[in-house]
GROMACS .gro file of C-alpha atoms in nm:
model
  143
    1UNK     CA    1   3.331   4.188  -0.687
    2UNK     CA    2   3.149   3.897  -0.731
    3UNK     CA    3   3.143   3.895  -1.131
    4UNK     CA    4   3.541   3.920  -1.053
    5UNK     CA    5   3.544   3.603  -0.871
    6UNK     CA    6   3.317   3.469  -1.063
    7UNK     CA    7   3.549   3.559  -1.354
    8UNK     CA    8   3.802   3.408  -1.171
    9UNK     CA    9   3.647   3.082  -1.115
   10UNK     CA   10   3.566   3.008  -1.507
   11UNK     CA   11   3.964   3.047  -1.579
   12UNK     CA   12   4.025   2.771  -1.282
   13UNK     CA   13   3.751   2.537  -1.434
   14UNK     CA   14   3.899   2.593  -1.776
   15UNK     CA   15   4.296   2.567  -1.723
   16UNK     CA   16   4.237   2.162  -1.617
   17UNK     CA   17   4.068   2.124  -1.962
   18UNK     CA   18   4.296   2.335  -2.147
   19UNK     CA   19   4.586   2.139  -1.984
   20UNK     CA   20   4.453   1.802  -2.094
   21UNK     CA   21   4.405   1.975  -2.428
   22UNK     CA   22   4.751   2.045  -2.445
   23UNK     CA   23   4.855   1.679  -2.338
   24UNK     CA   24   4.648   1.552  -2.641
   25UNK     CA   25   4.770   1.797  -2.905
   26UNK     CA   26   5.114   1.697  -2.795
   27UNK     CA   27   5.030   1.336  -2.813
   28UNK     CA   28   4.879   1.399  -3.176
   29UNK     CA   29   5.133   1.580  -3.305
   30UNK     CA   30   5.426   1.385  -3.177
   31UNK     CA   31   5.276   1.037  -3.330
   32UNK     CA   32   5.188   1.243  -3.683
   33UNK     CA   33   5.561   1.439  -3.666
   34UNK     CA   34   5.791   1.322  -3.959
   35UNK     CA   35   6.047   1.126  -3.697
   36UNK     CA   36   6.143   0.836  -3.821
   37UNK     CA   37   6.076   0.529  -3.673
   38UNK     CA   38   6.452   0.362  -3.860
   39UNK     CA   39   6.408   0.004  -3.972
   40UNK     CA   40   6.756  -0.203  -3.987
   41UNK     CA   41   6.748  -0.506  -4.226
   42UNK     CA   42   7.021  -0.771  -4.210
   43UNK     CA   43   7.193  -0.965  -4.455
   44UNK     CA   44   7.424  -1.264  -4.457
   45UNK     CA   45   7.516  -1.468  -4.824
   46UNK     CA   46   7.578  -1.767  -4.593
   47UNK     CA   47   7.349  -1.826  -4.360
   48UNK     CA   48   7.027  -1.590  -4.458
   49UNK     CA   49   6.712  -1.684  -4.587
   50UNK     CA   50   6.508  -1.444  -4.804
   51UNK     CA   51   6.185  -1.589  -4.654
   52UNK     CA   52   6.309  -1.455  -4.294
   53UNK     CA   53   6.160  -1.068  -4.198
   54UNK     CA   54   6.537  -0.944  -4.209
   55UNK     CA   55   6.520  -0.732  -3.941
   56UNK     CA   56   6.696  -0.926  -3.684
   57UNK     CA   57   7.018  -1.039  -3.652
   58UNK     CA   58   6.898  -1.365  -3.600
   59UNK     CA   59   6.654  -1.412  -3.928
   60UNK     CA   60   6.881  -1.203  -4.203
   61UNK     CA   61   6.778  -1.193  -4.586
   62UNK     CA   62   7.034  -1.408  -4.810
   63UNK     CA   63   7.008  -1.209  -5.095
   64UNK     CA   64   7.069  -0.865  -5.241
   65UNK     CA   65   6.813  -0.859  -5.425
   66UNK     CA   66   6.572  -0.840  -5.157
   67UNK     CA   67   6.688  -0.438  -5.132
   68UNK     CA   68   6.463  -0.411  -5.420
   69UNK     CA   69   6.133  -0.538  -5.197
   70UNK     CA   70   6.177  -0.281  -4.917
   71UNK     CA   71   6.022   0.037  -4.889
   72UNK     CA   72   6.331   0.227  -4.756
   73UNK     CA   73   6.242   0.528  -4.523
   74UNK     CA   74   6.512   0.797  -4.386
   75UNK     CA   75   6.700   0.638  -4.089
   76UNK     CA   76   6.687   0.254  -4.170
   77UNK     CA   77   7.000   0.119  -4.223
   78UNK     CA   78   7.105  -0.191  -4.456
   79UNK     CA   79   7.335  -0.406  -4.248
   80UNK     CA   80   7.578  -0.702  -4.467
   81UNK     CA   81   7.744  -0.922  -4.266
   82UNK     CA   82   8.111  -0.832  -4.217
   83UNK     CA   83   8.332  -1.137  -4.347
   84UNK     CA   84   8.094  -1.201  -4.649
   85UNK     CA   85   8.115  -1.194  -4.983
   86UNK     CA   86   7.800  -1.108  -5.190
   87UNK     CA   87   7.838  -1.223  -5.545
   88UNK     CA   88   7.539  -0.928  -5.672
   89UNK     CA   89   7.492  -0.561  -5.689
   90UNK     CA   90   7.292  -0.349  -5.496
   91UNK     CA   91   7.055  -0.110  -5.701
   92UNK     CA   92   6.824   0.130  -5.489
   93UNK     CA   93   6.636   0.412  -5.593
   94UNK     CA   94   6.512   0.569  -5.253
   95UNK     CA   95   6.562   0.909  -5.025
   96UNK     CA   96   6.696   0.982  -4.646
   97UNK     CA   97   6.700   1.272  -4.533
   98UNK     CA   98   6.970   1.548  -4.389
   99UNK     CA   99   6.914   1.437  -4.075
  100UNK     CA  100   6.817   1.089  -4.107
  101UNK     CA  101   6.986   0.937  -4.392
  102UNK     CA  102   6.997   0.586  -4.532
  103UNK     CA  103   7.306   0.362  -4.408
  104UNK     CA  104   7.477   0.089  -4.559
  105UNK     CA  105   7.698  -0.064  -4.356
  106UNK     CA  106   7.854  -0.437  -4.196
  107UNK     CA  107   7.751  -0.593  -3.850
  108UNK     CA  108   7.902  -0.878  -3.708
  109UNK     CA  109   8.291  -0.944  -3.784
  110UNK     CA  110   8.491  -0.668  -3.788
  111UNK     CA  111   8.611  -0.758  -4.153
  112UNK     CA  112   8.428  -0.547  -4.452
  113UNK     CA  113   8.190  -0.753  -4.635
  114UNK     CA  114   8.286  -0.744  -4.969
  115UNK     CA  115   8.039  -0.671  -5.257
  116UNK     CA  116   8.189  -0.882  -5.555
  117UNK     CA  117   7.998  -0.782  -5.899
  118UNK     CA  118   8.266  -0.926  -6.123
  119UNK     CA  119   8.173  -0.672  -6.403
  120UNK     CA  120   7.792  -0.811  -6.393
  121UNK     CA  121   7.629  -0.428  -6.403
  122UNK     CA  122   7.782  -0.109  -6.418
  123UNK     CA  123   7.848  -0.061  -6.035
  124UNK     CA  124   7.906  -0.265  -5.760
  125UNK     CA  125   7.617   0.010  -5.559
  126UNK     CA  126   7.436   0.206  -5.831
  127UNK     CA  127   7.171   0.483  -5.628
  128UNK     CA  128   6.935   0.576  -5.859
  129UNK     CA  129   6.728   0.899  -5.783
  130UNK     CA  130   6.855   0.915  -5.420
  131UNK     CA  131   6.968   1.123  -5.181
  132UNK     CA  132   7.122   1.137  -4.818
  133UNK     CA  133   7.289   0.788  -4.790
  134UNK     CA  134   7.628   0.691  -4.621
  135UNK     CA  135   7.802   0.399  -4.738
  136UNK     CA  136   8.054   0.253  -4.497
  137UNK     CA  137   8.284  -0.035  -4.401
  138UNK     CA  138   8.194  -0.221  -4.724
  139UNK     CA  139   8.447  -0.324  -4.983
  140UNK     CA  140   8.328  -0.278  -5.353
  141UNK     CA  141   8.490  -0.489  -5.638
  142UNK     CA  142   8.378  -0.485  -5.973
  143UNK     CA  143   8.682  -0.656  -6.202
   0.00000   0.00000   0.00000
């Protein structure tokens, strides 16, 4: 009888630990997981400035070009400002994922940016080597 108890008081001394050892591996494996952590980035032709971070709609990039700098990651989205014209192409070579794909997109004015190449490349939005992307609310010219 008294091994049993004795038994039984081990377990209770143990569960606290192994419950704050749970907690932890939790913690660790949720901050190590693949989730995303999605980064938007903002453009406007007008009133951006390539030296700004981009990722506010306050302090867009100017320029297209900048695409080229970032190190796209599934779930960040590339916002142009709707009622713009951009007078470049976008070329990107990078991946989303199934669930977490990369966006291009407008913000702002409810009119579609427009994405004027005027037969400069190829494509008005060439993806090179990528996957999982959704491309919306833009217009694309290339005459």
């Amino acid at each position: 009888m008294i091994n049993t108890m004795h038994t039984v008081n081990q377990k209770f001394r143990i569960l606290p630990v192994t419950r704050y050892g749970v907690l932890i591996s939790l913690v660790l494996c949720l901050s190590c997981s693949d989730r995303p952590n999605p980064v938007t980035y903002y453009f406007d032709p007008v009133n951006g400035n390539d030296r700004n971070t981009g990722t506010h709609v306050s302090k867009p990039f100017r320029s297209l070009a900048r695409i080229g700098d970032l190190k796209l990651k599934p779930g960040d989205s590339i916002l142009l400002k709707g009622g713009t014209v951009f007078t470049e192409t976008i070329t990107m070579h990078c991946k989303g994922s199934l669930d977490h794909p990369i966006v291009i997109g407008r913000y702002g004015n409810p009119e579609r940016p427009l994405i004027a190449a005027d037969g400069k490349k190829e494509a008005a939005v060439h993806l090179v080597n990528s996957e999982h992307f959704v491309i919306r609310d833009l217009e694309l010219s290339n005459n």
